[in-house]
Each structure stands twice: as structure tokens, then as C-alpha cells.
JSON list of C-alpha atoms in Angstrom, two decimals:
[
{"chain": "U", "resi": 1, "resn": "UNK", "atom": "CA", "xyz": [42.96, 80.25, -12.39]},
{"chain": "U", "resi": 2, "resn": "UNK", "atom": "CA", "xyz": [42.31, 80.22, -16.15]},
{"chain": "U", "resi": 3, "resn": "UNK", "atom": "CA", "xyz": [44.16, 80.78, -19.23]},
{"chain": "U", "resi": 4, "resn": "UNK", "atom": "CA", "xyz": [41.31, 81.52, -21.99]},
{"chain": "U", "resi": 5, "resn": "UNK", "atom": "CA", "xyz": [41.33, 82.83, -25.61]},
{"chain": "U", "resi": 6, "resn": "UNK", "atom": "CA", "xyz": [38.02, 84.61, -26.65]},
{"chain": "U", "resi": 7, "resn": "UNK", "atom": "CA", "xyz": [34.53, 84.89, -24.90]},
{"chain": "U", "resi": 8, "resn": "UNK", "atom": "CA", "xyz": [34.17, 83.58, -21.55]},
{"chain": "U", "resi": 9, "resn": "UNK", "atom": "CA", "xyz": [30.97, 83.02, -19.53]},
{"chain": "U", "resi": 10, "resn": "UNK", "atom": "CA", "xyz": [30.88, 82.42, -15.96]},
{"chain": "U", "resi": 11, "resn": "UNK", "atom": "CA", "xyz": [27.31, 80.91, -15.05]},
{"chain": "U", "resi": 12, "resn": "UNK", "atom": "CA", "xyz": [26.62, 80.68, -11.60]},
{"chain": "U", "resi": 13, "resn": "UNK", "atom": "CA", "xyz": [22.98, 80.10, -11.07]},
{"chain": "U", "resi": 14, "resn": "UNK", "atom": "CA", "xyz": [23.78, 76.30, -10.25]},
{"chain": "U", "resi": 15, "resn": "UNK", "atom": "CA", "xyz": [26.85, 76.35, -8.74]},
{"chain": "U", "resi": 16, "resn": "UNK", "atom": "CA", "xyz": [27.22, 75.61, -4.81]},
{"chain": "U", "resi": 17, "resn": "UNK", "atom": "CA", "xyz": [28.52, 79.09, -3.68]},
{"chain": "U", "resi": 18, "resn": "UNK", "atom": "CA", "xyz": [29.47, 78.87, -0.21]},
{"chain": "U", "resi": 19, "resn": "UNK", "atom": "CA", "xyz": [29.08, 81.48, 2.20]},
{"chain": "U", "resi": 20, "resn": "UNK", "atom": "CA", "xyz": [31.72, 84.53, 2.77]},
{"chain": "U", "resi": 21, "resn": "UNK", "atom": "CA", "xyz": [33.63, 85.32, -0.97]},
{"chain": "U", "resi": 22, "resn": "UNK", "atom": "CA", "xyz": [34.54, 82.97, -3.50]},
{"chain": "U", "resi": 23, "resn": "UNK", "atom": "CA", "xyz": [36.88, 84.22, -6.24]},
{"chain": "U", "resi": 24, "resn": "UNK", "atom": "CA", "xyz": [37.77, 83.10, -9.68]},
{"chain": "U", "resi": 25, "resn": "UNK", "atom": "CA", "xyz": [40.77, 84.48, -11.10]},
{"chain": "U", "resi": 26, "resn": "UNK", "atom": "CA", "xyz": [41.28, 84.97, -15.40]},
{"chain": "U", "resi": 27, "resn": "UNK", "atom": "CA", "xyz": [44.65, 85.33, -16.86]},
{"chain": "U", "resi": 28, "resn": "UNK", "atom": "CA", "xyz": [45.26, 85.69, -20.09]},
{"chain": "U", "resi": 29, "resn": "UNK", "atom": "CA", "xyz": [43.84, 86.86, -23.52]},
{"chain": "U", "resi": 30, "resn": "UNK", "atom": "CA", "xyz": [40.42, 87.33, -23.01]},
{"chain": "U", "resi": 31, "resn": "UNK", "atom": "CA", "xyz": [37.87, 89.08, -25.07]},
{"chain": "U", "resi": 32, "resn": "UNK", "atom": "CA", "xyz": [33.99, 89.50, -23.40]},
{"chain": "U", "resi": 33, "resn": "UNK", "atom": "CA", "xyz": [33.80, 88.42, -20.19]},
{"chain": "U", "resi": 34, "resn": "UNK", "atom": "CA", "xyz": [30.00, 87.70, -19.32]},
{"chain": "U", "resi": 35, "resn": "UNK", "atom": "CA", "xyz": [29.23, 86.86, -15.33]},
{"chain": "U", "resi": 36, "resn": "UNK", "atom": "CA", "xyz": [25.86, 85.63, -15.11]},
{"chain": "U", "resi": 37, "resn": "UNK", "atom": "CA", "xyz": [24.90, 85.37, -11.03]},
{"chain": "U", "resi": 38, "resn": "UNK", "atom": "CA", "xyz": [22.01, 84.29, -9.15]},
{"chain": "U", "resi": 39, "resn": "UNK", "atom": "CA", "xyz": [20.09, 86.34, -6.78]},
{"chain": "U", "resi": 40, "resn": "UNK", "atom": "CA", "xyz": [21.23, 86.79, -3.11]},
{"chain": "U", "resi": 41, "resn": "UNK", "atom": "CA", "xyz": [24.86, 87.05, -4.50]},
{"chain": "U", "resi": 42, "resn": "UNK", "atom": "CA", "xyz": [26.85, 89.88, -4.40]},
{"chain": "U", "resi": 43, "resn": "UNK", "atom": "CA", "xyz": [29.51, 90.30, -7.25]},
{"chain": "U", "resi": 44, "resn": "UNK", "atom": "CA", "xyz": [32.12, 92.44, -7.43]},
{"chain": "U", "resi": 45, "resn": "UNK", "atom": "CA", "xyz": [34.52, 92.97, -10.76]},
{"chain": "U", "resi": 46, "resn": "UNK", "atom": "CA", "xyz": [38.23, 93.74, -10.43]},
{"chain": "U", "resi": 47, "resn": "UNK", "atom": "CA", "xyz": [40.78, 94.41, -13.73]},
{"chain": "U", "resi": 48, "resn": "UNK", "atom": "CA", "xyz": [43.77, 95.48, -14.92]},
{"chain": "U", "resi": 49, "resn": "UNK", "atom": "CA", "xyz": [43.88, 95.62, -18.58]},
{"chain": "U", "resi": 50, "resn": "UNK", "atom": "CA", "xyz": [46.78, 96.06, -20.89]},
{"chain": "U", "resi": 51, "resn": "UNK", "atom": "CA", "xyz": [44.54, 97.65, -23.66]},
{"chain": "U", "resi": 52, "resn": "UNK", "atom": "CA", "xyz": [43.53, 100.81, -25.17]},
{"chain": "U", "resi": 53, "resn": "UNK", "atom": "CA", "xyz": [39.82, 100.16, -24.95]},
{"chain": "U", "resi": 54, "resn": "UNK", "atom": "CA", "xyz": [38.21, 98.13, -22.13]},
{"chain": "U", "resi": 55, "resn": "UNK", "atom": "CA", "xyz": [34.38, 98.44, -21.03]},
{"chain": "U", "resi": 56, "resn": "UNK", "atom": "CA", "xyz": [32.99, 96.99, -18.02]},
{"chain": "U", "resi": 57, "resn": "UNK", "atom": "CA", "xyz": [29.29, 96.98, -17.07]},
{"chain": "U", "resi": 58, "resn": "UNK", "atom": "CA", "xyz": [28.85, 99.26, -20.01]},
{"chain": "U", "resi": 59, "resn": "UNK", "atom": "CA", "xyz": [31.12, 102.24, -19.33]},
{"chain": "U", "resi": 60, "resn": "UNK", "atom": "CA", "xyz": [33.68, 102.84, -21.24]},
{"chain": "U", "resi": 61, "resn": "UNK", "atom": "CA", "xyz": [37.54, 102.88, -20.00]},
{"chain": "U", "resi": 62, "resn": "UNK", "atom": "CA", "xyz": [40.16, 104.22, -22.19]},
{"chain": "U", "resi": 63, "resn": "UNK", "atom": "CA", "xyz": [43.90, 103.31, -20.52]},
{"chain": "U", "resi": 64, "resn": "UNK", "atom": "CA", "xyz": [47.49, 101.42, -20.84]},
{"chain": "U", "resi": 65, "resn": "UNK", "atom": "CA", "xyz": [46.75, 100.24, -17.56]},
{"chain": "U", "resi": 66, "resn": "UNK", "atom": "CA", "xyz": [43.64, 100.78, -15.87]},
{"chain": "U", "resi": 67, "resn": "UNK", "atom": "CA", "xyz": [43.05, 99.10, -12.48]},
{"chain": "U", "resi": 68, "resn": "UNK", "atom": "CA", "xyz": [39.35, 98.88, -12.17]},
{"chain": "U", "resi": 69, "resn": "UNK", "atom": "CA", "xyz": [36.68, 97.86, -9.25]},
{"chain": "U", "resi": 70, "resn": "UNK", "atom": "CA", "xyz": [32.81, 97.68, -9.82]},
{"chain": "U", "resi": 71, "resn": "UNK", "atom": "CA", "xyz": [31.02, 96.29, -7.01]},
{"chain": "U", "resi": 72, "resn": "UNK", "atom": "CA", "xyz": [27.38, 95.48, -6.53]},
{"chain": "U", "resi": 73, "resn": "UNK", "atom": "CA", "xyz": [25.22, 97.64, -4.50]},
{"chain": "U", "resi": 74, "resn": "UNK", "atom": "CA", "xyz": [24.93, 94.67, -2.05]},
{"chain": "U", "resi": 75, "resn": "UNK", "atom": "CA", "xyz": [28.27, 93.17, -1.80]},
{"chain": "U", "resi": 76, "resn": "UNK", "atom": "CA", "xyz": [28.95, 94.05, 1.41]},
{"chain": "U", "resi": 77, "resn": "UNK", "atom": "CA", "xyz": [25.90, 93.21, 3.10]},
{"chain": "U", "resi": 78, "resn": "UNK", "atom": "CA", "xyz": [25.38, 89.31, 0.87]},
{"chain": "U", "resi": 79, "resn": "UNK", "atom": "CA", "xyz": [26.49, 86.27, 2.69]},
{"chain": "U", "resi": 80, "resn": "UNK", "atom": "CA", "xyz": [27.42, 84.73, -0.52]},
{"chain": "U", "resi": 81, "resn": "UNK", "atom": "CA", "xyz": [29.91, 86.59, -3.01]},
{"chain": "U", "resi": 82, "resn": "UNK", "atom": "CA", "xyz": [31.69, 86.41, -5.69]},
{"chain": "U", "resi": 83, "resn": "UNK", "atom": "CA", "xyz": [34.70, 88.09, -7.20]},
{"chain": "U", "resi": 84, "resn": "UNK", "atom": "CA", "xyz": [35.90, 87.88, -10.96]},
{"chain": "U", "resi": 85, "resn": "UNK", "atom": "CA", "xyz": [39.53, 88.95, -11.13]},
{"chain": "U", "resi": 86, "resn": "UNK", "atom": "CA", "xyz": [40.38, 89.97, -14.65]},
{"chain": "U", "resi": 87, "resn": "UNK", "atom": "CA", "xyz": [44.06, 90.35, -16.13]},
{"chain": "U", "resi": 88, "resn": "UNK", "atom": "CA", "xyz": [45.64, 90.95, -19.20]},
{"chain": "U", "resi": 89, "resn": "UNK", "atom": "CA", "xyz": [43.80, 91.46, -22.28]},
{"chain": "U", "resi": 90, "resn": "UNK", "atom": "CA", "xyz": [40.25, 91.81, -22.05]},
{"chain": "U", "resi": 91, "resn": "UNK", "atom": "CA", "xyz": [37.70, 93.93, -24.17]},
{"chain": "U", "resi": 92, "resn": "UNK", "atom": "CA", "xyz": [34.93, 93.75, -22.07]},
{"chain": "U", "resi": 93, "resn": "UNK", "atom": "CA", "xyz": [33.53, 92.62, -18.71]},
{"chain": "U", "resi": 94, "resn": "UNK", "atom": "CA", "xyz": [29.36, 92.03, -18.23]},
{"chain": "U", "resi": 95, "resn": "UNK", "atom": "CA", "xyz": [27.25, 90.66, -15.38]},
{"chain": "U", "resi": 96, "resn": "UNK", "atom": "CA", "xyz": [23.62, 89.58, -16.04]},
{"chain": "U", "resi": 97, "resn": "UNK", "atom": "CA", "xyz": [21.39, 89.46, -12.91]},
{"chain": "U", "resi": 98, "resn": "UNK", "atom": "CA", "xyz": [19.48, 85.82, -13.22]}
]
């Protein structure tokens, strides 16, 4: 895991990700979170935010603590996927289709 202060972006296009679900965890004070993942990957987006105001994937989320899921249309069915685990402070959470 990773302990980050400020934006964080996640680029997958060239990483090797293996088949069945590969997750990277983020603790910490975090405020965008950007995801940027290849095609033929499914993502999926899990928080829990200690904040007033959190958006992810463009909706907003107002909560002390708001467990959240998003998952891609696809995630299920993808032999490759990925899983961002958010926790802590974070404002907001995006993924960008590459």
C-alpha cells in the first residue's frame, strides 16, 4: 500500500496486469485520485472517506463516512482487473478509459 499527500495517478496502460484481480490499496491523505486503465480491463473503485465532500466518477457523495463501490460494466466478465481501494481522505476518485 501507499501513503500519499495530494494528486495521485495510477497509469496502467503499460503495466503487466496479470490475469484474475490485481489490487492496489491507498491510505492516507489523498486529494484526486485519477485511474487511467487500458482496454480489456475491468476496474472497479472501492472507498471509505472521512470527508464531507467526496466525488467519484463524477457523482457527488456528501457523508462522514461513506463506503462506496463503482464497478465497470465489464468487471465481472474481464480476465484482467483491477481494484483501487481508497481510504481516508480523498476528494475525488476518476478513471479515464485509454
Amino acid at each position: 500500500h501507499w501513503n500519499f499527500v495530494g494528486d495521485v495517478i495510477f497509469d496502467l496502460t503499460r503495466a503487466d496486469i496479470p490475469a484474475g484481480e490485481t489490487t492496489l490499496r491507498l491510505f492516507g491523505f489523498v486529494n484526486d485520485v485519477t485511474l487511467i486503465v487500458p482496454q480489456g480491463v475491468g476496474f472497479a473503485v472501492s472507498s471509505t472517506a472521512f470527508v464531507t465532500d467526496l466525488k467519484i466518477l463524477g457523482q457527488q457523495h456528501e457523508s462522514f463516512v461513506m463506503p462506496y463501490t463503482f464497478t465497470s460494466d465489464d468487471y465481472a466478465s474481464a480476465e484482467r482487473k483491477v481494484r483501487l481501494e481508497t481510504t481516508y481522505f480523498v476528494a475525488s476518485v476518476k478513471v479515464r478509459r485509454v
